[in-house]
Structures are given as structure tokens and as C-alpha cells.
Amino acid sequence: MIPVTPPPTETAARPPREKKSLPSFVWPLMALATILVIVGLIEPAFFSIRIVEGRLYGSLVDIVYRGTPIMLIALGMAVVIGTSGIDLSVGSVVAIASAVMAHYIHEGWDPASVIAISLAAGLACGLWNGFLVAALGIQPIIATLILMVAGRGMALMINGGRIPTFRSDFFSFVSSGSIWIIPTRLFLVVGVALILWALLRRTAFGLFVEAVGANPSAARLTGIATRTVTLGAYGIAGVCAALAGLVITGDTRSSDAVNVGMWSELDAILAVVLGGASLSGGRIYLATTLLGVLIIQSLTTSILMTGLPPEYNLVVKAVVILAVLLIQAPKLRIQVANLAAAFRGRGAK
Amino acid sequence: MDVSARPRVAMRGITKTFPGVKALDGVDFTLQPGEVHALLGENGAGKSTLIKVLTGVLQADAGTVELDGKVVRIGSPAQAQDLGINTVYQEVNLVPTLSVAENLTLERQITRFGLVDWKKTTARAEAALARLGIAVDVGRSLGSCSLAVQQLVAIARALDRETRVLVLDEPTASLDAREVERLFSVLSDIRARGISIVFITHFIDQVYAIADRITVLRNGRFAGTGPVAEVPRMRLVTMMLGKQIESDFAARPTADSIVEGATPLVAAKGLGRSRLMQPIDLSVRAGEVVGLAGLLGSGRTETAKLLFGAEKADQGRLEIDGEAVSLKSPSQAIARGFGFCPEDRKHDGLILGLSVRENLILALQCRRGWWRQLSRAEQDRLAGEMIQALGIATPDAEKPVGQLSGGNQQKVILARWLLAKPRFLILDEPTRGIDIGAHAEIVALIRRLCREGLALVVASSELEEIVAFSHRVVVLRDRRKVSEIAGEAISQKTIVEAIANS
């Protein structure tokens, strides 16, 4: 059995915080293993991995391969959720990056410039969200809803109302090619995860994000530039979503502004939560977020594999995800108790 | 007033113990019909607990409550309301998004055929407000009304049912002078109707403006009671603080450490913010401790926050080294070498989910900038040093800071700032909730820091410690500076006099 994407060693750098509590990756990993084992029992061919035309093929490879766009989006989402925010606009940012990419490929730009301008578009979207949240104080869910709605319209305008197609050997290689026998896009995800990990854990940015998410008032009084930190978090989410847009568009060789990245924000949020993060912020888990994406993707793929009618897909997915979330409930209970204690402390004053 | 008449409420020997704390110890409290009775005391005196017993939120462990001569058992807030005891809390507990009329009829809606009868609802709301002499469009959402009107609506709501006792918990905390006047004229009317009012406040002037009698609690015990006319300010303040005013326990600090020079390190000139704090003059030199003294609610915290830029001043100016600056945020203040230990450490100080180590290095890391991370080894070393230097009781630096005791949490915040090496440190109630041993350590630490050349402003409700470490004391009352005492003139007696005298 081939191991799934090597998770960045985030958990190794941060020892468990409470005595006797398991490392944060245990529950999502167990959930993923359980799903894979059950599917494997029903359909033994699930685990078979072959090398065809010099690259890996098989259901497990397929899960990782198809999961990469959401992985990219979810990594950025994890940072935003760490600030106790949320970004609903990532799906539309995917569409914008996709449209920008198609446009400049048609303009004849070289791949490096196309990548640069597409990512810049994603960054601009993220900073816009961050501006609404941090500077204007709009609630994140509303602030990002604006771009969620407007973004697809902007992408449509860039595309001129059509679905432009293109040929680009470079982007085909990045998206659906492989280096040796391993899909290229996996390197991209691992690379982004490592860069983010370094940014969060090898600078103080991660600590500041978590401080802002856990207690904005205290963070401000300690001197953290809370607005800048929030702005940065949304900027990261924008760039990550744009990267996902490049990967998806490179694969389809067309920019469908109406459908590309549709509902990806919900999968990304779900992946972050499955990874053990709380929507109330204060903690960022990159490695388990990736596991969360794999859980979601392996459900989708395995439902198709086991021959369950596709119309059951969404319901089964919902039931399994609810179960996974409930498994993590003891942790939730501790958090609730902590919150209640903090609240009582404040109320008694 | 005819005190011999049967009291409206007579609480006798009320005792209430929480785990580890005796909140009330045999407290007596009597309330006459048609009087405004001020209930006073510093933090932890037991005011809230006593009121909670009266309003059925808490059950007393011992003691009796009589209402109009009959012993009653008040088991819940609902029972208290049935008995005619209604309460208006400090934070208006109404629904700001609903209309005034809806708020006034919230849980007793007037219905007709099962639907809300808006005509009658409006009429009833208007009548309830008219009784208090308030004219407001009852269709407006409550949140759009001024705080004073919201407070009055809350009172109208309490009075809308049969009321014998009205409890007002700090009703004037967020009102301006004109709004307070309006509230008081309403209270006079209510009093004239024979309703007894319990009035909890920190504003001494207001006590003398409206109250008929005063009861003071201190550390969970009854400290004194009497008609307002027979309790002069001086005696009232002494009762509240309960100090043996002549016993200055420790040696006064020497003035050697103060850097004599033309310009003070930090000087506030007429610094203020409307509704928060009257303009204040305050200066502090390197190596000097300026104490901020005053009763609870006198503006100590507000002054500290203004100096730190946590509250933006809208009047006056702040000078650092003689140069005028405008602080728009704490991070600007910190960049200039300021530090601030807030009073409410859980809400404003600690990041509860993070470890002791992470909380300790936070301010220093902020000064370095996010891209220059302290290495893990460096963090461990600094955290270890501080844990040892201040005697923070924790098994290791990785424990979530929320699991430490109050005193140790306070030390974590202090240590956080010491690591950042500020020039000017503002401490708001640095010894609140700290045991005696740690208390002396903190006072010693303050003295040491100022000998090392730090400028400090320390707000405290403990006169003893203010006297022990201050070179100068700024005395506050009712959100303004009333006096400044320097050098040898500083004693608990002079401070108490300054607090009491108008």
C-alpha cells in the first residue's frame, strides 16, 4: 500500500497541549483508515495500484489526485478559520483565477507571467476580503459572501460570456502530468503545505494568527497588529484558491466561470473542521486539514467504486461526515467546558 | 423618615459560602417602604451576592428574609418577581433589535385570537412609559434609543408588574450627567409612590444626590448603615475601604531613582474622552511610580487605557519625551516602549488556549516583528527564566495558561511585558486576586523596576500598596482627577481625604 500524501510534520513541532490527550491527527487518521478498510472489504480492487504509461493508477491514487484542488483551498481556509473567520468566496476566486489564466494564455503570455498574474488576482481577491473584515469590521461570513456572488460575475466578464478553451503543454504538465510516476500536482500541494507550514511555524505569524483568533482583545493589547494579521490570512486564502484554479483549469483546458470550483468552499470548510479545528478560531492544523480533504474525497470515490447508485452519494457522505464529527466530540466538550469557565470568570466580575 | 415602621425588607444574618470563599458572613440589610437605599462596597464586598439572594438567583446558606413582616423563601427569580421584587441589571438585559413596545411586553404578549394584538400592545407600552414621564416612539427598535432611554425602558418593564422592591444594579454606569438627572427624577417619582429602591453604585456624588440611607459592605460583612445625612463622605470612604488609616505598613520609596530633568518621559495634558473620562493631567518621569487611586468606577482603568491608546482620546494630548504624539492603537504605544497589564486578565490579557510559553513571549515577539521568530530554544530559555524569576507555579511552560491560578496568570502577564523591556509600564490592579505572598512580591517587583529606571503608572484599589510604592499619587473620583499628592504628603489618610472631599 502506498502511503497517502506525507503530512507536513506540524504535529511534531507542537507537542500535545493537554495531558493524556491524543495528538491531533489521530482521529481524522482513524476515520480515514476506517472508511478505506470498509470500502476495501466490499471491493478488494479498491487497493490495487498499477503503473500505466509510466504513472500510477488506482483508486487510492485517484483519491489523492482529485483531492488536490480542495487541499490547496483548504490549506488557506485553515489559516482564515484560525483567525476565527471564514472565507466563502474561495470558489469564486477559483473562477476568477481560471478566467485570468485563460485570458492571458490567449494573449500569448509565457507560463511564468500567466501564473504570476493569476496568483496576483487571487491575492487581490483575498486582500479585498481581508479589508472588509479587518478594516471595515464586517462579519467574515457576510464580507466574503459579497465576493462569492460578485466573483463569478467578474470571471464571466473576463471570459466575455463564453467558455474559452486553450492548449498549453506547460499547464497540462502541471495539472495532469507526472514527474517519474507521481502526479505533478502532488508536488505542488506538498510544496504549498511546506511553505505555509514554514510561514506559520518558522515565523511568528502562526502564533499571531492563533492569538487573534483566540482572543482579539488581548492580542490587540499585547501589540499584535490584528488588522494586518487578518488581512494576511485572507490574502493567503486568496492565493491558495487561485492555485487551485490553475490546477483545475490546466486539467480541463477551458475556463468555465459558472461551474469551476462550485461548492469548493463548503468542502474546504468541512475539511478544516474534520481536521479538528474549531470555527471559533485560535488553532491552525495544516496536516489534519489535508486528512480532512482525503476523508471527503475518499467518500466520493468509494461510493462510486462500490456501485452504490450515485444518487445516494450526497446522503451517505453527509451521514459519514456527521459520524466523523461526533467521534471528535470529546474534544469539543473540553473546549465547551473551557469556554464556560472563561465565561463564568468574566460573569463573576 | 419613620424608621420604626415595619420595614419592607429585612434580611437577617445572611451567609453564603462559595467553594473557598465566604461571600457573605451574617449580613443584615433592612429596606424601608418608599426609600432609595444605596448599597455600597468595593469589589468582592458582597453587594452582588446579597442582591442575588434577595432576587432569588442564589439561595443563602443561613439567614432569613422578611418581606413586609412575613418570612419568605425566595427560590428563584420568578418567585422574587411574584413577590414584587424586580431587578434592573447593569447591562440592560433587553433585546436591542426588538421595538420598545415588544421589549415591554416580551413574555406577556397581549394576544387576540392567538395573534399579537399590536394596538393594545402599543397602548400598554405607551402607558407604562407615560407613568415614568417618558415620551418615546414605542415602535422604534430599542437599540436605536439612547442608553438612558434603554435604562428607563428596563425600569418601566420592571415596574409594569406589581412592584414592592426595585433593585437597580449600577444603573448610571454608562450614562452622562444629563441622563443621570433624568433617571433620578424618575426614581424620585417611583419613591413617592411608596416603592422601595435598592441602588447599587460606585459614584459617591450620586449617593448623596438621591439616596435616603446607605448600607456599606466590606469583604462579605456588614460594615455600617445609616441615613445619608449622618454619614459624611469621609466616614463613608473609610467604611468602604476599612483601613486603619494611620498605619502605613511599609517604608516609603526613596526618590533617588527619579531621573530629574526638564521633560517627563510621558505627560498627558488634558487627555480625555467624552463619556469615558474627564480631561486629566498626568506626568511620569523615568524611575518614578505614579499611583492612580480612587474607588471602583472612579476612572482608574479608563485613565490607564487612555494612556496606552487602548481607548482613543478625543481631547487633549499625550507627550513622550516632550514630543506630542497621538496614539491610535496599542501597537503604536508598544512601539514607543509602553506596556500595559490590564485589569481583566482573562478578557484583555491572556490567550487562554495558548501555552504559558507562548503567552510569555508574545509581547517580545511583537516588538521583534513576526518575521524574526524567537527560536524555540530561545523561547524555552526566556520562559524558564521568567517562570523562575517571578515564581510562576506551573509544572512546565507548555501548560495551557488557562489552567493556572489567578495569581500565576497575573504573573504571566507581568512577565510577558518584562520580557519586552518597556520604558513605561502601566499596571491596572496588578495585585487583584493574588495571595498575600505573591502580593508582597509584586510590590517589591514594582519598586525594583522603578529603581532600574522604568516609569510606571500603577492603578490600584489597595491604598496600602499605593502608599508603599508611589512617588506621586493621582486621586480620581467620578471619572475625573480631583487631587495630586506628592512625596512625604502621601499617606492613606491624605488619599482618603482627597477621595472624600468635593
PDB file of N, CA and C in Angstrom, chain A residues 274-344:
ATOM      1  N   LEU A 274     -13.124  18.802   9.892  1.00  0.00           N
ATOM      2  CA  LEU A 274     -12.780  17.395  10.070  1.00  0.00           C
ATOM      3  C   LEU A 274     -11.363  17.261  10.608  1.00  0.00           C
ATOM      4  N   GLY A 275     -10.524  18.215  10.260  1.00  0.00           N
ATOM      5  CA  GLY A 275      -9.147  18.200  10.740  1.00  0.00           C
ATOM      6  C   GLY A 275      -9.010  18.591  12.193  1.00  0.00           C
ATOM      7  N   GLY A 276     -10.127  18.886  12.851  1.00  0.00           N
ATOM      8  CA  GLY A 276     -10.092  19.117  14.287  1.00  0.00           C
ATOM      9  C   GLY A 276     -10.088  20.582  14.687  1.00  0.00           C
ATOM     10  N   ALA A 277     -10.161  21.497  13.718  1.00  0.00           N
ATOM     11  CA  ALA A 277     -10.168  22.915  14.083  1.00  0.00           C
ATOM     12  C   ALA A 277     -11.578  23.339  14.479  1.00  0.00           C
ATOM     13  N   SER A 278     -11.639  24.372  15.307  1.00  0.00           N
ATOM     14  CA  SER A 278     -12.941  24.908  15.699  1.00  0.00           C
ATOM     15  C   SER A 278     -13.201  26.166  14.892  1.00  0.00           C
ATOM     16  N   LEU A 279     -14.456  26.358  14.503  1.00  0.00           N
ATOM     17  CA  LEU A 279     -14.780  27.558  13.737  1.00  0.00           C
ATOM     18  C   LEU A 279     -14.623  28.814  14.587  1.00  0.00           C
ATOM     19  N   SER A 280     -14.517  28.649  15.912  1.00  0.00           N
ATOM     20  CA  SER A 280     -14.311  29.829  16.752  1.00  0.00           C
ATOM     21  C   SER A 280     -12.847  30.260  16.752  1.00  0.00           C
ATOM     22  N   GLY A 281     -12.004  29.549  16.004  1.00  0.00           N
ATOM     23  CA  GLY A 281     -10.650  30.034  15.775  1.00  0.00           C
ATOM     24  C   GLY A 281      -9.661  29.698  16.868  1.00  0.00           C
ATOM     25  N   GLY A 282      -8.428  30.180  16.690  1.00  0.00           N
ATOM     26  CA  GLY A 282      -7.417  30.020  17.722  1.00  0.00           C
ATOM     27  C   GLY A 282      -6.440  28.886  17.500  1.00  0.00           C
ATOM     28  N   ARG A 283      -6.693  28.022  16.533  1.00  0.00           N
ATOM     29  CA  ARG A 283      -5.766  26.938  16.242  1.00  0.00           C
ATOM     30  C   ARG A 283      -5.733  26.670  14.747  1.00  0.00           C
ATOM     31  N   ILE A 284      -4.556  26.406  14.218  1.00  0.00           N
ATOM     32  CA  ILE A 284      -4.421  26.044  12.808  1.00  0.00           C
ATOM     33  C   ILE A 284      -3.803  24.652  12.738  1.00  0.00           C
ATOM     34  N   TYR A 285      -4.477  23.729  12.054  1.00  0.00           N
ATOM     35  CA  TYR A 285      -3.912  22.391  11.849  1.00  0.00           C
ATOM     36  C   TYR A 285      -3.803  22.152  10.351  1.00  0.00           C
ATOM     37  N   LEU A 286      -2.592  22.237   9.805  1.00  0.00           N
ATOM     38  CA  LEU A 286      -2.440  22.036   8.362  1.00  0.00           C
ATOM     39  C   LEU A 286      -2.525  20.559   8.003  1.00  0.00           C
ATOM     40  N   ALA A 287      -1.781  19.716   8.731  1.00  0.00           N
ATOM     41  CA  ALA A 287      -1.692  18.306   8.356  1.00  0.00           C
ATOM     42  C   ALA A 287      -3.054  17.632   8.423  1.00  0.00           C
ATOM     43  N   THR A 288      -3.779  17.864   9.497  1.00  0.00           N
ATOM     44  CA  THR A 288      -5.066  17.183   9.635  1.00  0.00           C
ATOM     45  C   THR A 288      -6.105  17.764   8.673  1.00  0.00           C
ATOM     46  N   THR A 289      -5.898  19.005   8.259  1.00  0.00           N
ATOM     47  CA  THR A 289      -6.798  19.555   7.240  1.00  0.00           C
ATOM     48  C   THR A 289      -6.669  18.756   5.948  1.00  0.00           C
ATOM     49  N   LEU A 290      -5.430  18.415   5.593  1.00  0.00           N
ATOM     50  CA  LEU A 290      -5.223  17.588   4.396  1.00  0.00           C
ATOM     51  C   LEU A 290      -5.905  16.228   4.579  1.00  0.00           C
ATOM     52  N   LEU A 291      -5.809  15.655   5.781  1.00  0.00           N
ATOM     53  CA  LEU A 291      -6.506  14.394   6.052  1.00  0.00           C
ATOM     54  C   LEU A 291      -8.011  14.576   5.867  1.00  0.00           C
ATOM     55  N   GLY A 292      -8.507  15.723   6.295  1.00  0.00           N
ATOM     56  CA  GLY A 292      -9.934  16.006   6.144  1.00  0.00           C
ATOM     57  C   GLY A 292     -10.362  15.971   4.685  1.00  0.00           C
ATOM     58  N   VAL A 293      -9.544  16.554   3.817  1.00  0.00           N
ATOM     59  CA  VAL A 293      -9.861  16.527   2.383  1.00  0.00           C
ATOM     60  C   VAL A 293      -9.878  15.080   1.887  1.00  0.00           C
ATOM     61  N   LEU A 294      -8.893  14.294   2.341  1.00  0.00           N
ATOM     62  CA  LEU A 294      -8.827  12.896   1.894  1.00  0.00           C
ATOM     63  C   LEU A 294     -10.064  12.122   2.348  1.00  0.00           C
ATOM     64  N   ILE A 295     -10.562  12.428   3.550  1.00  0.00           N
ATOM     65  CA  ILE A 295     -11.781  11.758   4.022  1.00  0.00           C
ATOM     66  C   ILE A 295     -12.936  12.064   3.069  1.00  0.00           C
ATOM     67  N   ILE A 296     -13.101  13.346   2.751  1.00  0.00           N
ATOM     68  CA  ILE A 296     -14.208  13.743   1.886  1.00  0.00           C
ATOM     69  C   ILE A 296     -14.057  13.106   0.508  1.00  0.00           C
ATOM     70  N   GLN A 297     -12.840  13.172  -0.046  1.00  0.00           N
ATOM     71  CA  GLN A 297     -12.635  12.663  -1.399  1.00  0.00           C
ATOM     72  C   GLN A 297     -12.754  11.141  -1.455  1.00  0.00           C
ATOM     73  N   SER A 298     -12.274  10.462  -0.410  1.00  0.00           N
ATOM     74  CA  SER A 298     -12.354   9.003  -0.446  1.00  0.00           C
ATOM     75  C   SER A 298     -13.810   8.551  -0.340  1.00  0.00           C
ATOM     76  N   LEU A 299     -14.635   9.332   0.339  1.00  0.00           N
ATOM     77  CA  LEU A 299     -16.067   9.004   0.374  1.00  0.00           C
ATOM     78  C   LEU A 299     -16.665   9.084  -1.021  1.00  0.00           C
ATOM     79  N   THR A 300     -16.387  10.200  -1.703  1.00  0.00           N
ATOM     80  CA  THR A 300     -16.945  10.392  -3.037  1.00  0.00           C
ATOM     81  C   THR A 300     -16.505   9.263  -3.971  1.00  0.00           C
ATOM     82  N   THR A 301     -15.201   9.001  -3.970  1.00  0.00           N
ATOM     83  CA  THR A 301     -14.672   7.990  -4.877  1.00  0.00           C
ATOM     84  C   THR A 301     -15.201   6.596  -4.522  1.00  0.00           C
ATOM     85  N   SER A 302     -15.224   6.280  -3.222  1.00  0.00           N
ATOM     86  CA  SER A 302     -15.590   4.915  -2.854  1.00  0.00           C
ATOM     87  C   SER A 302     -17.078   4.661  -3.058  1.00  0.00           C
ATOM     88  N   ILE A 303     -17.895   5.657  -2.960  1.00  0.00           N
ATOM     89  CA  ILE A 303     -19.321   5.442  -3.226  1.00  0.00           C
ATOM     90  C   ILE A 303     -19.503   5.046  -4.689  1.00  0.00           C
ATOM     91  N   LEU A 304     -18.738   5.675  -5.566  1.00  0.00           N
ATOM     92  CA  LEU A 304     -18.797   5.312  -6.978  1.00  0.00           C
ATOM     93  C   LEU A 304     -18.233   3.901  -7.179  1.00  0.00           C
ATOM     94  N   MET A 305     -17.127   3.595  -6.498  1.00  0.00           N
ATOM     95  CA  MET A 305     -16.459   2.296  -6.637  1.00  0.00           C
ATOM     96  C   MET A 305     -17.347   1.131  -6.224  1.00  0.00           C
ATOM     97  N   THR A 306     -18.038   1.307  -5.097  1.00  0.00           N
ATOM     98  CA  THR A 306     -18.786   0.177  -4.548  1.00  0.00           C
ATOM     99  C   THR A 306     -20.093  -0.035  -5.293  1.00  0.00           C
ATOM    100  N   GLY A 307     -20.339   0.730  -6.299  1.00  0.00           N
ATOM    101  CA  GLY A 307     -21.520   0.508  -7.131  1.00  0.00           C
ATOM    102  C   GLY A 307     -22.804   1.013  -6.505  1.00  0.00           C
ATOM    103  N   LEU A 308     -22.663   1.787  -5.437  1.00  0.00           N
ATOM    104  CA  LEU A 308     -23.862   2.406  -4.867  1.00  0.00           C
ATOM    105  C   LEU A 308     -24.382   3.413  -5.894  1.00  0.00           C
ATOM    106  N   PRO A 309     -25.684   3.454  -6.106  1.00  0.00           N
ATOM    107  CA  PRO A 309     -26.191   4.402  -7.102  1.00  0.00           C
ATOM    108  C   PRO A 309     -25.719   5.816  -6.777  1.00  0.00           C
ATOM    109  N   PRO A 310     -25.277   6.581  -7.748  1.00  0.00           N
ATOM    110  CA  PRO A 310     -24.711   7.918  -7.499  1.00  0.00           C
ATOM    111  C   PRO A 310     -25.681   8.850  -6.779  1.00  0.00           C
ATOM    112  N   GLU A 311     -26.974   8.585  -6.904  1.00  0.00           N
ATOM    113  CA  GLU A 311     -27.922   9.486  -6.242  1.00  0.00           C
ATOM    114  C   GLU A 311     -27.847   9.372  -4.711  1.00  0.00           C
ATOM    115  N   TYR A 312     -27.222   8.272  -4.216  1.00  0.00           N
ATOM    116  CA  TYR A 312     -27.058   8.144  -2.766  1.00  0.00           C
ATOM    117  C   TYR A 312     -25.847   8.922  -2.257  1.00  0.00           C
ATOM    118  N   ASN A 313     -25.023   9.333  -3.198  1.00  0.00           N
ATOM    119  CA  ASN A 313     -23.724   9.925  -2.863  1.00  0.00           C
ATOM    120  C   ASN A 313     -23.796  10.969  -1.740  1.00  0.00           C
ATOM    121  N   LEU A 314     -24.623  11.983  -1.956  1.00  0.00           N
ATOM    122  CA  LEU A 314     -24.620  13.105  -1.014  1.00  0.00           C
ATOM    123  C   LEU A 314     -25.113  12.702   0.367  1.00  0.00           C
ATOM    124  N   VAL A 315     -26.147  11.840   0.399  1.00  0.00           N
ATOM    125  CA  VAL A 315     -26.712  11.456   1.695  1.00  0.00           C
ATOM    126  C   VAL A 315     -25.719  10.620   2.489  1.00  0.00           C
ATOM    127  N   VAL A 316     -25.108   9.636   1.815  1.00  0.00           N
ATOM    128  CA  VAL A 316     -24.129   8.791   2.507  1.00  0.00           C
ATOM    129  C   VAL A 316     -22.971   9.655   3.024  1.00  0.00           C
ATOM    130  N   LYS A 317     -22.513  10.560   2.167  1.00  0.00           N
ATOM    131  CA  LYS A 317     -21.430  11.453   2.544  1.00  0.00           C
ATOM    132  C   LYS A 317     -21.793  12.221   3.819  1.00  0.00           C
ATOM    133  N   ALA A 318     -23.002  12.752   3.832  1.00  0.00           N
ATOM    134  CA  ALA A 318     -23.445  13.540   4.985  1.00  0.00           C
ATOM    135  C   ALA A 318     -23.441  12.706   6.251  1.00  0.00           C
ATOM    136  N   VAL A 319     -23.958  11.456   6.147  1.00  0.00           N
ATOM    137  CA  VAL A 319     -24.042  10.601   7.333  1.00  0.00           C
ATOM    138  C   VAL A 319     -22.650  10.287   7.862  1.00  0.00           C
ATOM    139  N   VAL A 320     -21.746   9.915   6.955  1.00  0.00           N
ATOM    140  CA  VAL A 320     -20.394   9.551   7.401  1.00  0.00           C
ATOM    141  C   VAL A 320     -19.697  10.753   8.033  1.00  0.00           C
ATOM    142  N   ILE A 321     -19.856  11.933   7.420  1.00  0.00           N
ATOM    143  CA  ILE A 321     -19.189  13.114   7.956  1.00  0.00           C
ATOM    144  C   ILE A 321     -19.729  13.466   9.341  1.00  0.00           C
ATOM    145  N   LEU A 322     -21.033  13.326   9.502  1.00  0.00           N
ATOM    146  CA  LEU A 322     -21.617  13.564  10.830  1.00  0.00           C
ATOM    147  C   LEU A 322     -20.984  12.621  11.847  1.00  0.00           C
ATOM    148  N   ALA A 323     -20.828  11.335  11.432  1.00  0.00           N
ATOM    149  CA  ALA A 323     -20.233  10.356  12.344  1.00  0.00           C
ATOM    150  C   ALA A 323     -18.809  10.756  12.715  1.00  0.00           C
ATOM    151  N   VAL A 324     -18.027  11.180  11.710  1.00  0.00           N
ATOM    152  CA  VAL A 324     -16.637  11.565  11.987  1.00  0.00           C
ATOM    153  C   VAL A 324     -16.593  12.749  12.947  1.00  0.00           C
ATOM    154  N   LEU A 325     -17.494  13.700  12.736  1.00  0.00           N
ATOM    155  CA  LEU A 325     -17.511  14.869  13.623  1.00  0.00           C
ATOM    156  C   LEU A 325     -17.880  14.476  15.048  1.00  0.00           C
ATOM    157  N   LEU A 326     -18.809  13.538  15.191  1.00  0.00           N
ATOM    158  CA  LEU A 326     -19.228  13.125  16.527  1.00  0.00           C
ATOM    159  C   LEU A 326     -18.106  12.392  17.250  1.00  0.00           C
ATOM    160  N   ILE A 327     -17.281  11.638  16.468  1.00  0.00           N
ATOM    161  CA  ILE A 327     -16.138  10.964  17.082  1.00  0.00           C
ATOM    162  C   ILE A 327     -15.248  11.980  17.785  1.00  0.00           C
ATOM    163  N   GLN A 328     -15.135  13.140  17.189  1.00  0.00           N
ATOM    164  CA  GLN A 328     -14.257  14.164  17.768  1.00  0.00           C
ATOM    165  C   GLN A 328     -14.924  14.942  18.899  1.00  0.00           C
ATOM    166  N   ALA A 329     -16.144  14.564  19.235  1.00  0.00           N
ATOM    167  CA  ALA A 329     -16.916  15.358  20.196  1.00  0.00           C
ATOM    168  C   ALA A 329     -16.279  15.515  21.578  1.00  0.00           C
ATOM    169  N   PRO A 330     -15.576  14.485  22.123  1.00  0.00           N
ATOM    170  CA  PRO A 330     -14.999  14.680  23.460  1.00  0.00           C
ATOM    171  C   PRO A 330     -14.124  15.925  23.521  1.00  0.00           C
ATOM    172  N   LYS A 331     -13.359  16.135  22.458  1.00  0.00           N
ATOM    173  CA  LYS A 331     -12.508  17.302  22.398  1.00  0.00           C
ATOM    174  C   LYS A 331     -13.374  18.572  22.443  1.00  0.00           C
ATOM    175  N   LEU A 332     -14.463  18.489  21.695  1.00  0.00           N
ATOM    176  CA  LEU A 332     -15.398  19.611  21.661  1.00  0.00           C
ATOM    177  C   LEU A 332     -15.921  19.898  23.059  1.00  0.00           C
ATOM    178  N   ARG A 333     -16.193  18.821  23.796  1.00  0.00           N
ATOM    179  CA  ARG A 333     -16.723  19.005  25.153  1.00  0.00           C
ATOM    180  C   ARG A 333     -15.722  19.729  26.036  1.00  0.00           C
ATOM    181  N   ILE A 334     -14.441  19.375  25.896  1.00  0.00           N
ATOM    182  CA  ILE A 334     -13.415  20.053  26.700  1.00  0.00           C
ATOM    183  C   ILE A 334     -13.403  21.538  26.363  1.00  0.00           C
ATOM    184  N   GLN A 335     -13.508  21.818  25.067  1.00  0.00           N
ATOM    185  CA  GLN A 335     -13.494  23.219  24.647  1.00  0.00           C
ATOM    186  C   GLN A 335     -14.687  23.974  25.223  1.00  0.00           C
ATOM    187  N   VAL A 336     -15.839  23.289  25.183  1.00  0.00           N
ATOM    188  CA  VAL A 336     -17.046  23.919  25.720  1.00  0.00           C
ATOM    189  C   VAL A 336     -16.859  24.215  27.203  1.00  0.00           C
ATOM    190  N   ALA A 337     -16.279  23.246  27.913  1.00  0.00           N
ATOM    191  CA  ALA A 337     -16.052  23.434  29.352  1.00  0.00           C
ATOM    192  C   ALA A 337     -15.104  24.597  29.602  1.00  0.00           C
ATOM    193  N   ASN A 338     -14.035  24.669  28.790  1.00  0.00           N
ATOM    194  CA  ASN A 338     -13.070  25.765  28.935  1.00  0.00           C
ATOM    195  C   ASN A 338     -13.735  27.107  28.699  1.00  0.00           C
ATOM    196  N   LEU A 339     -14.533  27.134  27.628  1.00  0.00           N
ATOM    197  CA  LEU A 339     -15.224  28.373  27.281  1.00  0.00           C
ATOM    198  C   LEU A 339     -16.158  28.780  28.415  1.00  0.00           C
ATOM    199  N   ALA A 340     -16.876  27.798  28.934  1.00  0.00           N
ATOM    200  CA  ALA A 340     -17.835  28.087  30.005  1.00  0.00           C
ATOM    201  C   ALA A 340     -17.103  28.635  31.223  1.00  0.00           C
ATOM    202  N   ALA A 341     -15.936  28.050  31.504  1.00  0.00           N
ATOM    203  CA  ALA A 341     -15.158  28.501  32.665  1.00  0.00           C
ATOM    204  C   ALA A 341     -14.709  29.945  32.455  1.00  0.00           C
ATOM    205  N   ALA A 342     -14.238  30.204  31.230  1.00  0.00           N
ATOM    206  CA  ALA A 342     -13.798  31.568  30.924  1.00  0.00           C
ATOM    207  C   ALA A 342     -14.963  32.536  31.050  1.00  0.00           C
ATOM    208  N   PHE A 343     -16.126  32.097  30.597  1.00  0.00           N
ATOM    209  CA  PHE A 343     -17.310  32.940  30.634  1.00  0.00           C
ATOM    210  C   PHE A 343     -17.732  33.203  32.069  1.00  0.00           C
ATOM    211  N   ARG A 344     -17.699  32.134  32.896  1.00  0.00           N
ATOM    212  CA  ARG A 344     -18.057  32.313  34.303  1.00  0.00           C
ATOM    213  C   ARG A 344     -17.106  33.280  34.966  1.00  0.00           C
TER     214      ARG A 344
END
